[in-house]
mmCIF file of C-alpha atoms and ligand atoms in Angstrom:
data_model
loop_
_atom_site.group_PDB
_atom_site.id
_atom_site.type_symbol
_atom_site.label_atom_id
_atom_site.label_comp_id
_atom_site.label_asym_id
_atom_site.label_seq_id
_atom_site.Cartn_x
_atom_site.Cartn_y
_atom_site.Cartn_z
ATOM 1 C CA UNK A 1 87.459 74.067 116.701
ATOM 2 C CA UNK A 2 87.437 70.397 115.906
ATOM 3 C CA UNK A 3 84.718 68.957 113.958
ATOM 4 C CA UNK A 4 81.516 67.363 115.775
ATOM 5 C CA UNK A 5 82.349 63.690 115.796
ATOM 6 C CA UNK A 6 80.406 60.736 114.318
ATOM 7 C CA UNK A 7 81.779 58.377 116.293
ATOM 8 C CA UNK A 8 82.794 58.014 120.097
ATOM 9 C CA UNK A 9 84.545 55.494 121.337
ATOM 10 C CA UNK A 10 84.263 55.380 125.653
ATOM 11 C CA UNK A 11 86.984 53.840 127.324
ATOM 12 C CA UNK A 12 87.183 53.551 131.215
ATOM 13 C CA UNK A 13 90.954 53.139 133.072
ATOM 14 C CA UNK A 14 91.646 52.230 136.031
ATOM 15 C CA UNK A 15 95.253 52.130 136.727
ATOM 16 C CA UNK A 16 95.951 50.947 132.864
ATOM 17 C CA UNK A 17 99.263 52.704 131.897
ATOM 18 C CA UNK A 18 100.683 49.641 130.491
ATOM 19 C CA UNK A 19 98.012 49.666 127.915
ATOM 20 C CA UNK A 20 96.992 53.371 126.699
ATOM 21 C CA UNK A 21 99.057 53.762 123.949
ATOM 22 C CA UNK A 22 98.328 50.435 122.262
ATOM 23 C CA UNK A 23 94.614 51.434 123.133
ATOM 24 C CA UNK A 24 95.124 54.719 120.931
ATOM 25 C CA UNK A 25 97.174 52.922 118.224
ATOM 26 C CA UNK A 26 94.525 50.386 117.569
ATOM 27 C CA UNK A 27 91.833 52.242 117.624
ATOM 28 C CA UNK A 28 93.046 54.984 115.629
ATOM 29 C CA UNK A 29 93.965 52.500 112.967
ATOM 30 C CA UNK A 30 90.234 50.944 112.981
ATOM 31 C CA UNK A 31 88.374 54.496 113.663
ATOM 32 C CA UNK A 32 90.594 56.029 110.585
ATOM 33 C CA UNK A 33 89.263 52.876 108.019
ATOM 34 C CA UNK A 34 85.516 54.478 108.428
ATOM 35 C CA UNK A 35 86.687 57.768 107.008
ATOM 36 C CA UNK A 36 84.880 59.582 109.351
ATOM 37 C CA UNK A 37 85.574 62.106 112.786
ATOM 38 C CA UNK A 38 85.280 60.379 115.562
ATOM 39 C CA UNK A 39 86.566 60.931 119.565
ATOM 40 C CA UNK A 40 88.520 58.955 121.782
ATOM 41 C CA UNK A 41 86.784 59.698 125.583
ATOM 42 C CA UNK A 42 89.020 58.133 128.017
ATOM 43 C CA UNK A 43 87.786 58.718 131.332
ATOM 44 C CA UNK A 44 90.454 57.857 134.227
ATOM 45 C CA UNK A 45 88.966 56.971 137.200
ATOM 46 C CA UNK A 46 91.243 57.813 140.463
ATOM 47 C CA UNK A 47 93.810 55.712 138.681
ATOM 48 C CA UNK A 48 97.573 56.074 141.284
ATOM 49 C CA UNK A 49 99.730 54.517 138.533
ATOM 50 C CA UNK A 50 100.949 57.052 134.945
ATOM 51 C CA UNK A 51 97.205 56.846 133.668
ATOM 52 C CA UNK A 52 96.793 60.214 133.839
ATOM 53 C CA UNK A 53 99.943 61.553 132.124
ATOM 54 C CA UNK A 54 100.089 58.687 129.728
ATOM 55 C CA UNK A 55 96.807 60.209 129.024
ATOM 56 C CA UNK A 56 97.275 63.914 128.220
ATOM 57 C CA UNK A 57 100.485 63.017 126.487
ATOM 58 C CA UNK A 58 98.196 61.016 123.916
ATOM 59 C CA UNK A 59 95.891 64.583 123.541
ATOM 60 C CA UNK A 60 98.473 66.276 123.308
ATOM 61 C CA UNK A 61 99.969 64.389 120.640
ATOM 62 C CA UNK A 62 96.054 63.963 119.174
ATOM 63 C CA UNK A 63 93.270 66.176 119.632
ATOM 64 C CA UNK A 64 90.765 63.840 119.214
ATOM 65 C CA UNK A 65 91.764 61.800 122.349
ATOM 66 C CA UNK A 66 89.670 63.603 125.333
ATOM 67 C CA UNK A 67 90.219 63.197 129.048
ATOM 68 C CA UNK A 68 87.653 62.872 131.640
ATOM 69 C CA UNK A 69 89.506 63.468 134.805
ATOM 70 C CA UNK A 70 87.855 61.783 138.400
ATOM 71 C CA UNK A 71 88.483 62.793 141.372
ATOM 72 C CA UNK A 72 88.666 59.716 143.048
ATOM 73 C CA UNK A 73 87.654 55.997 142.327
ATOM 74 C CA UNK A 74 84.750 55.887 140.979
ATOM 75 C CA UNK A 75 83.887 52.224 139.533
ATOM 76 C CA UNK A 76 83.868 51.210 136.338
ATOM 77 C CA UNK A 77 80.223 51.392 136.023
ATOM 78 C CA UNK A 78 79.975 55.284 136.837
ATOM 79 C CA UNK A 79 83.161 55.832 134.660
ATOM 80 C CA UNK A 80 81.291 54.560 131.397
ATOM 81 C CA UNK A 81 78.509 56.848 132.378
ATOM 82 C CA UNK A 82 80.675 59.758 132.762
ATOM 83 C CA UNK A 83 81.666 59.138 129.273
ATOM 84 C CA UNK A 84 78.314 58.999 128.118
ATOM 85 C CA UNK A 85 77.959 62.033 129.629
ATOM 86 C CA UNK A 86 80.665 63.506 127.778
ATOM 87 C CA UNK A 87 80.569 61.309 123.946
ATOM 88 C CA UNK A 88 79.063 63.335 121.850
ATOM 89 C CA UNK A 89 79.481 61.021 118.526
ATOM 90 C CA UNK A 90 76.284 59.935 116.551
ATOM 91 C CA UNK A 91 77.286 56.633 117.546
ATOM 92 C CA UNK A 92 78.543 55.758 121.082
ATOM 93 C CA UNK A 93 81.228 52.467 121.955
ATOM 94 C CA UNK A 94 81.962 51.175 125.244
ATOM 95 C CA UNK A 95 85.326 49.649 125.154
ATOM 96 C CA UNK A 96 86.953 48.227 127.773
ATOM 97 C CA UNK A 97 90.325 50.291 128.044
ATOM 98 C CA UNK A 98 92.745 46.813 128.383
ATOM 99 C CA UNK A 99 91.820 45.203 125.277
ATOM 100 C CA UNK A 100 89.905 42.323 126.152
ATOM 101 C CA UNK A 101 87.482 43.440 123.854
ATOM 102 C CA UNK A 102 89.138 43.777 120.222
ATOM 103 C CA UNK A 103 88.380 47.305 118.735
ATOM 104 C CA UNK A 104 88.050 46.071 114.901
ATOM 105 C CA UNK A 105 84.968 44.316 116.209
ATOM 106 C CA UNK A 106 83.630 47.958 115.951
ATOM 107 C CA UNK A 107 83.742 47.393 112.078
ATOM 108 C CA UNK A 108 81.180 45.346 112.785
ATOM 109 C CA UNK A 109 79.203 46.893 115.082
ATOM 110 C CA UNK A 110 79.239 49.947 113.002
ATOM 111 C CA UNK A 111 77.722 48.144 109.937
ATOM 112 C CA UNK A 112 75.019 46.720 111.857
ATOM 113 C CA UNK A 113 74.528 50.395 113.234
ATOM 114 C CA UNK A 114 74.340 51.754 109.350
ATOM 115 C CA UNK A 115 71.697 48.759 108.936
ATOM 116 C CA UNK A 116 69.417 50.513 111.150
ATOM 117 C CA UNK A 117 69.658 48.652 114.833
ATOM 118 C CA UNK A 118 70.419 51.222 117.247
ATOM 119 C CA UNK A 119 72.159 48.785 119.782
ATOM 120 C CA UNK A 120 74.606 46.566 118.577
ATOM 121 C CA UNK A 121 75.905 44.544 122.125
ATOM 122 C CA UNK A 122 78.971 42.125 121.358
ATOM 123 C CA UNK A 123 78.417 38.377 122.550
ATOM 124 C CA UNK A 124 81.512 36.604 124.034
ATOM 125 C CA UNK A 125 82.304 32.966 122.152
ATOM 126 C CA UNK A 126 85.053 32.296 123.643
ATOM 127 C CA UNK A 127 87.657 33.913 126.722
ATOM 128 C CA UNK A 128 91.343 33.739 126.557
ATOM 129 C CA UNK A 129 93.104 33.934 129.798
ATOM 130 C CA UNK A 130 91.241 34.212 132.617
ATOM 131 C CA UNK A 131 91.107 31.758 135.486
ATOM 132 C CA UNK A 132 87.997 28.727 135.195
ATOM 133 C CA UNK A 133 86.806 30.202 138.590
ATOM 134 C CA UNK A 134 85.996 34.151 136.917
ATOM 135 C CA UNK A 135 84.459 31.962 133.417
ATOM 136 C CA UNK A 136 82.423 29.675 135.848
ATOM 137 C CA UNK A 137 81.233 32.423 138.060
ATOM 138 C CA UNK A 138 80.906 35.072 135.130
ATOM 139 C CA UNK A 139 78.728 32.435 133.249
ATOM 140 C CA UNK A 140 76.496 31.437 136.266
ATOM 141 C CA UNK A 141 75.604 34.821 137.159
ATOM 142 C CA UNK A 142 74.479 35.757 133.286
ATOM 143 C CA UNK A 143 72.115 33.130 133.500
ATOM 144 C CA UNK A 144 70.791 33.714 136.886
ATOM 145 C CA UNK A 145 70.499 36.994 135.774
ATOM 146 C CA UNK A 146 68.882 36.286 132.813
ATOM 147 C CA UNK A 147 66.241 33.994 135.074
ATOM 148 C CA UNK A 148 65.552 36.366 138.019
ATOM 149 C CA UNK A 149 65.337 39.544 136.302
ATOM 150 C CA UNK A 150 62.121 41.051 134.447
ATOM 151 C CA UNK A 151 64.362 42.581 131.682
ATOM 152 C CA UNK A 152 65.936 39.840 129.007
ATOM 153 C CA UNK A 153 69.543 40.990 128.672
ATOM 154 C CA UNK A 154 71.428 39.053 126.472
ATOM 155 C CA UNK A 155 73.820 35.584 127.338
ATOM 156 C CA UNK A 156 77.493 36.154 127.663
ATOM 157 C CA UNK A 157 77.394 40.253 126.845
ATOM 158 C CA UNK A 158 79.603 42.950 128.997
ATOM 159 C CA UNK A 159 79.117 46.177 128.409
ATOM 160 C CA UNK A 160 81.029 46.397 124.595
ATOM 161 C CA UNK A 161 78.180 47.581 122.686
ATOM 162 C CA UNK A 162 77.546 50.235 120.176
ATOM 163 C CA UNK A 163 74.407 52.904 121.146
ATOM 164 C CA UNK A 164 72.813 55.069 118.568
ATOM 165 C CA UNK A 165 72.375 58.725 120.182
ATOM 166 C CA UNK A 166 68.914 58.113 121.095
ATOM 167 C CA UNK A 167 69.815 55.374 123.331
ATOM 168 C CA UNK A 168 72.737 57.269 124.729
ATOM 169 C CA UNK A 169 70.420 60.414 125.636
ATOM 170 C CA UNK A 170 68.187 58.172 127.527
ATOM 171 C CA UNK A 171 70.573 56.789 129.358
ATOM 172 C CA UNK A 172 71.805 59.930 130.358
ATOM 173 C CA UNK A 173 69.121 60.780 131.846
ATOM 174 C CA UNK A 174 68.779 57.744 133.997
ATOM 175 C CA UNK A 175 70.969 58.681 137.436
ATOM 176 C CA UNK A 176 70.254 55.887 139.547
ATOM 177 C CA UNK A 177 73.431 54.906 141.310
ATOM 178 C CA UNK A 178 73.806 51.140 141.818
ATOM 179 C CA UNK A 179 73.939 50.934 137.970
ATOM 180 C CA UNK A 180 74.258 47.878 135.543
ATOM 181 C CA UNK A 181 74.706 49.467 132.434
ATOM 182 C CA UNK A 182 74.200 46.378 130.187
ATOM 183 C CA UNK A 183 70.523 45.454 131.776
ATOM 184 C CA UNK A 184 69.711 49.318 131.468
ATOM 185 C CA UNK A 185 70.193 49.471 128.165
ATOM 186 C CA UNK A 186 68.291 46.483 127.459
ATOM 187 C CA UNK A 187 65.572 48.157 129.562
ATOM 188 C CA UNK A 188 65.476 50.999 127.560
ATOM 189 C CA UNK A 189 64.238 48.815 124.506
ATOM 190 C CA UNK A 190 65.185 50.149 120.278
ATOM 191 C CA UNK A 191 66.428 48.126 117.816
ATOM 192 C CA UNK A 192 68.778 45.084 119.217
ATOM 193 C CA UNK A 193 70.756 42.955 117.768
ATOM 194 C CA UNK A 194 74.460 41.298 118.568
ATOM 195 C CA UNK A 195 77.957 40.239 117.016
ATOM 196 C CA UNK A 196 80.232 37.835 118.054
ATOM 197 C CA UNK A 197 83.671 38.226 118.973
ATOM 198 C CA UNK A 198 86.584 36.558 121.123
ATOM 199 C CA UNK A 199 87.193 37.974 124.515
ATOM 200 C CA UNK A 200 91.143 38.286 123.835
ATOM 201 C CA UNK A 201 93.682 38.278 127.034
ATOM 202 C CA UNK A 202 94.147 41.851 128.577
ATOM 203 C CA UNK A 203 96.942 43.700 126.420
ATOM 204 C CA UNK A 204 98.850 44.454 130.378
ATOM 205 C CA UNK A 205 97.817 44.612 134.039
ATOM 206 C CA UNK A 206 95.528 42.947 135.893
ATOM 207 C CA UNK A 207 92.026 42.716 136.607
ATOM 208 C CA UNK A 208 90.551 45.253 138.373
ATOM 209 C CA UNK A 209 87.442 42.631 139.031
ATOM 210 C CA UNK A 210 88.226 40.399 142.079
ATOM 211 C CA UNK A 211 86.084 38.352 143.824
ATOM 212 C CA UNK A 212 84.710 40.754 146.174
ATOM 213 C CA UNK A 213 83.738 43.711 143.487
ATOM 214 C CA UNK A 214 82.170 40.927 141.262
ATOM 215 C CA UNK A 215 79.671 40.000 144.259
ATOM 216 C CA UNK A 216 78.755 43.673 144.301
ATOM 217 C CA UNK A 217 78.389 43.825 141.014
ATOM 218 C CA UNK A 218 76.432 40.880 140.783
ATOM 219 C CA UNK A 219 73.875 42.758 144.143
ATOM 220 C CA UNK A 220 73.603 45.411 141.770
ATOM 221 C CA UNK A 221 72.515 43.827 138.814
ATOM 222 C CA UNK A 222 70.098 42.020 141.113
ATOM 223 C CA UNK A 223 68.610 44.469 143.201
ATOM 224 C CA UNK A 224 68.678 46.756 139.985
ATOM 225 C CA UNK A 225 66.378 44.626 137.804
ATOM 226 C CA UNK A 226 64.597 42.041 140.492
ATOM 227 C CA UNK A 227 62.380 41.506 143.322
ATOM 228 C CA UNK A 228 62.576 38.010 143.857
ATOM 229 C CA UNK A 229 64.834 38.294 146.817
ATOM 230 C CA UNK A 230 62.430 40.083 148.496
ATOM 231 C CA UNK A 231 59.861 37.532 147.848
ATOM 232 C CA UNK A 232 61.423 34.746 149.077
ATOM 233 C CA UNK A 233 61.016 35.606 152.396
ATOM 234 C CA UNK A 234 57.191 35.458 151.168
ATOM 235 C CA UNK A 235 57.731 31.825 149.550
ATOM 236 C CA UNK A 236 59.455 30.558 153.089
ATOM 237 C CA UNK A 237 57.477 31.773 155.027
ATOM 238 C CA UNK A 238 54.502 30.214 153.527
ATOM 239 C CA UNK A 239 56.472 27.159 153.137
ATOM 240 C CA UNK A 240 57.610 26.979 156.602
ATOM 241 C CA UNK A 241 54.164 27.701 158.036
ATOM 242 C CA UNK A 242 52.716 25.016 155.910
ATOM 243 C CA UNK A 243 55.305 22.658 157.879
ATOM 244 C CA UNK A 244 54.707 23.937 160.728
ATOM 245 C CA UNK A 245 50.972 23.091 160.165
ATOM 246 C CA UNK A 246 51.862 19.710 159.444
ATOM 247 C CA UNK A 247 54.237 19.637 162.448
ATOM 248 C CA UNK A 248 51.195 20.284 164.744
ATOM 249 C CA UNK A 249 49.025 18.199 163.044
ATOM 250 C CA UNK A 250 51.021 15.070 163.918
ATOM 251 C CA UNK A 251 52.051 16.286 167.254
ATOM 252 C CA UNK A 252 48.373 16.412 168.485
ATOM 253 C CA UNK A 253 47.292 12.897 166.768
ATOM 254 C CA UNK A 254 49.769 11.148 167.860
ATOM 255 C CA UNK A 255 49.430 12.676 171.878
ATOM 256 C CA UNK A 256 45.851 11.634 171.123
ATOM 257 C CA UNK A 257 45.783 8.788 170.051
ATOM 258 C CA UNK A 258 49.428 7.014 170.307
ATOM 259 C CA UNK A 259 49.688 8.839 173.753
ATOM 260 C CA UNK A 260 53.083 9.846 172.769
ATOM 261 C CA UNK A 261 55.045 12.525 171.548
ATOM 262 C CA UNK A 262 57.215 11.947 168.048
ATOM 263 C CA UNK A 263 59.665 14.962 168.885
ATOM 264 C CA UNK A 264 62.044 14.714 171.969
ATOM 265 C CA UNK A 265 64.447 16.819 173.530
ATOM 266 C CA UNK A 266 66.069 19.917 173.993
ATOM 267 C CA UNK A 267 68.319 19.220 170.908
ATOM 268 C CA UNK A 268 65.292 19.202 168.445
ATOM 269 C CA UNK A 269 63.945 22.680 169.708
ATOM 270 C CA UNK A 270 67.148 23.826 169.238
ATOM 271 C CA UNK A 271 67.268 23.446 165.878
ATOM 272 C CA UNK A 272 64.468 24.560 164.467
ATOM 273 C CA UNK A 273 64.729 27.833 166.600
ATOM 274 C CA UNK A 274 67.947 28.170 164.940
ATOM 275 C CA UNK A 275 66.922 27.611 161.453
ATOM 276 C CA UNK A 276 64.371 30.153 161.617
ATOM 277 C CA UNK A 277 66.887 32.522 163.745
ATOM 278 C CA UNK A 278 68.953 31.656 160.407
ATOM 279 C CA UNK A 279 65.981 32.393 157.425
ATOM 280 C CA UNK A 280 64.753 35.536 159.401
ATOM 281 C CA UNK A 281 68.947 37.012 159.328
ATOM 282 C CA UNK A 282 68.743 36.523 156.062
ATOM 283 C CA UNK A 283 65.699 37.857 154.890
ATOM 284 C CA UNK A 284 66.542 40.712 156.673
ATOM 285 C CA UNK A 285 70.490 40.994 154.534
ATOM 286 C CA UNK A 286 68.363 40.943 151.593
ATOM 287 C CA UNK A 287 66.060 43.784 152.842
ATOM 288 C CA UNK A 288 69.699 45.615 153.958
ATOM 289 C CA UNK A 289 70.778 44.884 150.415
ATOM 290 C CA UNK A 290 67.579 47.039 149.079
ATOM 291 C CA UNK A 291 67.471 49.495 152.048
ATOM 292 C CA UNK A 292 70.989 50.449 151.602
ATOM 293 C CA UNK A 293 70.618 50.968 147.871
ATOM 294 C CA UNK A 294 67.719 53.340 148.406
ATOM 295 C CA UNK A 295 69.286 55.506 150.796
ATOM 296 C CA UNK A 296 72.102 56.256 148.847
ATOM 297 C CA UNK A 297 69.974 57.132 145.929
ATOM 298 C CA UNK A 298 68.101 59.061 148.531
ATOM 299 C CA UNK A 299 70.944 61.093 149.144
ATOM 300 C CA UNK A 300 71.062 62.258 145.718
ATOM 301 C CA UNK A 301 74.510 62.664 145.624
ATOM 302 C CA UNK A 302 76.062 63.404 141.852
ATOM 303 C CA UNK A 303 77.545 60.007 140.718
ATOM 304 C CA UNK A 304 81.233 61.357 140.382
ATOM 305 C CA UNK A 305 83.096 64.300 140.693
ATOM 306 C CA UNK A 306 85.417 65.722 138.282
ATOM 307 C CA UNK A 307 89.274 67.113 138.575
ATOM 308 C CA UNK A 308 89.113 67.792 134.760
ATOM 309 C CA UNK A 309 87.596 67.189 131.609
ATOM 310 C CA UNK A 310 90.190 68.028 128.804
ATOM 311 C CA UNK A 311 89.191 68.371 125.186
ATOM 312 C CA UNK A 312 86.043 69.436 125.403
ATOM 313 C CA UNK A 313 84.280 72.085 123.698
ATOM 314 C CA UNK A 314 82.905 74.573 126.382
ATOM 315 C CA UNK A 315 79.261 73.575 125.643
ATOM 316 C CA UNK A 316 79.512 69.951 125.138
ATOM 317 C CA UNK A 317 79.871 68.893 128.740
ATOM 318 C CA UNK A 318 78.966 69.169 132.128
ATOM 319 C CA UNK A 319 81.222 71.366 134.161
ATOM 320 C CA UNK A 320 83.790 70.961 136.374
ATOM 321 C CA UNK A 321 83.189 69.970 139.624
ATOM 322 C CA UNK A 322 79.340 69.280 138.902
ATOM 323 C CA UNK A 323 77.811 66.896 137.494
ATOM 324 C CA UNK A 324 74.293 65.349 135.834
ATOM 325 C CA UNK A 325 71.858 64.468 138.630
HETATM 326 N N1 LIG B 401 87.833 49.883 135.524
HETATM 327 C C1 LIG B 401 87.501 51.162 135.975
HETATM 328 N N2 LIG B 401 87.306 51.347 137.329
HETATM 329 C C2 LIG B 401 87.417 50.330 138.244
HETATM 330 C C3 LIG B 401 87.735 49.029 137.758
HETATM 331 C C4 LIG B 401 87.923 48.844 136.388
HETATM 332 O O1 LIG B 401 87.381 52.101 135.207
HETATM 333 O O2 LIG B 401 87.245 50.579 139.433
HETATM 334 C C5 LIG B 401 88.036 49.683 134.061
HETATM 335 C C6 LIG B 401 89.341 49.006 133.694
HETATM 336 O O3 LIG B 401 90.381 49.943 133.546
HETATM 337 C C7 LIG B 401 88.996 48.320 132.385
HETATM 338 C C8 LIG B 401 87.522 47.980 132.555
HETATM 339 O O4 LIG B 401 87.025 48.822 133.599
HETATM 340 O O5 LIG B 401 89.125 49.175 131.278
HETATM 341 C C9 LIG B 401 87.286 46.520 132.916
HETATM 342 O O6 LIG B 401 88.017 46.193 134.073
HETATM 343 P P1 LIG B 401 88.908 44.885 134.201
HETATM 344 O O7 LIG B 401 89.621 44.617 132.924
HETATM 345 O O8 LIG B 401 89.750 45.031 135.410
HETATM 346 O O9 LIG B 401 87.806 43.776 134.477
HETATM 347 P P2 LIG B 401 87.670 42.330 133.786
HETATM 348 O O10 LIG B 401 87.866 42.538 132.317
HETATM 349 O O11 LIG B 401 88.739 41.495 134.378
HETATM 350 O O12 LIG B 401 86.300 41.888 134.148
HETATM 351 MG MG1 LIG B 402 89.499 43.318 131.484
#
């Protein structure tokens, strides 16, 4: 029987063989300078490459490295939750498994934790290798998210933060499926605060992000923590009424009273019946976007099924097969 840990570190892979064992090697060498028990959850989500041997090699070789096994492809969002599900550490880290986010910053996070905040997020300065087009789009939607959404989550933070257990059980219990983990947990409120760090280049690989997974990432987020999409079509349609108004307004006075008509032709009618052909498609996307969403949370469906969790004590974690609702 291995001792209860104090600390859990959560790492999602997704096809990351090239990286595990310098993942374990640095932060075993950071985890062992606290003196303390801690776990290694790495949670392997439908990865084809050696993920999944690479990975029970390193539990083999040490205990404290546990294996949440997925069926299939998750996401990375539902893999972080699984290992929340699973962590079982007094204090919980989400690391990304390719590190891009530097594991001694977890010294830090960990002193801020013993000074009594009970979420310690990490703010990007500065990132190192990747392409102006991911900084430029990851930077614009922060700050749209940060404007649209009723829930302040901090500028330039992913989802490398440290959670006290109290913010880690009420997560659990939040299932929705369309999930941005970093605007839940600023939801969820407690003791806040941030360090700094340099988002390094990944160790091996490549992203797992492109452009199309960002943009669904980005609906999430959105739908997830806003309405305002749904109230623009509200805001146009008041605004194009009001022109419309106008629009009538001058058509009459000036058949009146200039006994002729400002508008002519087929090719203006033409145009403003496809404009508003154009506002009303899209209005109804963004309903799609939310109707969508609700159905599959509708369906209730568990968020990810398991091959194998390995490491585990029997009554830590959910079983095989099933999972949280
Ligand atoms: N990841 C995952 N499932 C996916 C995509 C990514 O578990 O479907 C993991 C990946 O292995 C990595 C982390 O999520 O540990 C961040 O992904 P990535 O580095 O590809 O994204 P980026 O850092 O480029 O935004
Ligand atoms: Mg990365």
């Amino acid at each position: 029987m291995t001792e209860r840990p104090r600390y859990s570190i959560v790492a999602p892979c997704y096809n990351e063989e090239g990286v595990l064992y310098e993942l374990h090697k640095r932060i075993s060498a950071v985890m062992d300078s606290l003196g303390e028990p801690w776990e290694l959850v790495l949670v392997n989500d439908g990865s084809h490459d050696r993920t999944p041997e690479i990975m029970r090699e390193l539990h083999q070789r040490d205990p404290r490295v546990k294996i949440v096994d997925f069926a299939r492809n998750f996401g990375h969002q539902i893999a972080v939750t699984a290992g929340l599900d699973f962590a079982r550490g007094d204090a919980v880290v989400i690391i990304d498994a390719d590190l891009q986010d530097p594991p001694q910053v977890i010294l830090d996070m960990v002193q801020k934790w013993k000074e009594g905040y009970e979420v310690v997020y990490a703010v990007r300065t500065h990132r190192k290798g990747e392409s102006w087009f991911k900084k430029f789009t990851a930077s614009l939607f922060y700050r749209l998210i940060y404007r649209i959404t009723d829930v302040k989550i901090p500028l330039d933070t992913g989802d490398f933060r440290l959670m006290d257990r109290r913010v880690v059980d009420v997560l659990r219990q939040m299932r929705e499926r369309h999930r941005f983990i970093r605007g839940m947990t600023s939801w969820v409120g407690f003791r806040q605060t941030g360090v700094y760090y340099v988002r390094e280049e990944r160790f091996a690989g490549q992203t797992h992000y492109p452009f199309r997974k960002m943009l669904k990432f980005a609906l999430d987020a959105i739908t997830g923590f806003s309405y305002l999409p749904l109230q623009l079509a509200t805001y146009l349609g008041f605004a194009i009424a009001a022109l419309s108004a106008v629009a009538a307004v001058v058509v009459i006075f000036t058949r009146l009273f200039m006994g002729a008509a400002p508008f002519y032709g087929q090719a203006t009618t033409l145009v403003c019946v496809l404009f508003i052909g154009g506002v009303q498609l899209i209005t109804l996307g963004i309903i799609g976007e939310y109707l969508g969403r609700i159905y599959d949370e509708v369906k209730g469906r568990p968020l990810y099924i398991l091959r194998e969790a390995i490491g585990f004590e029997e009554t830590q974690a959910p079983s095989v097969g099933q999972t949280a609702q």
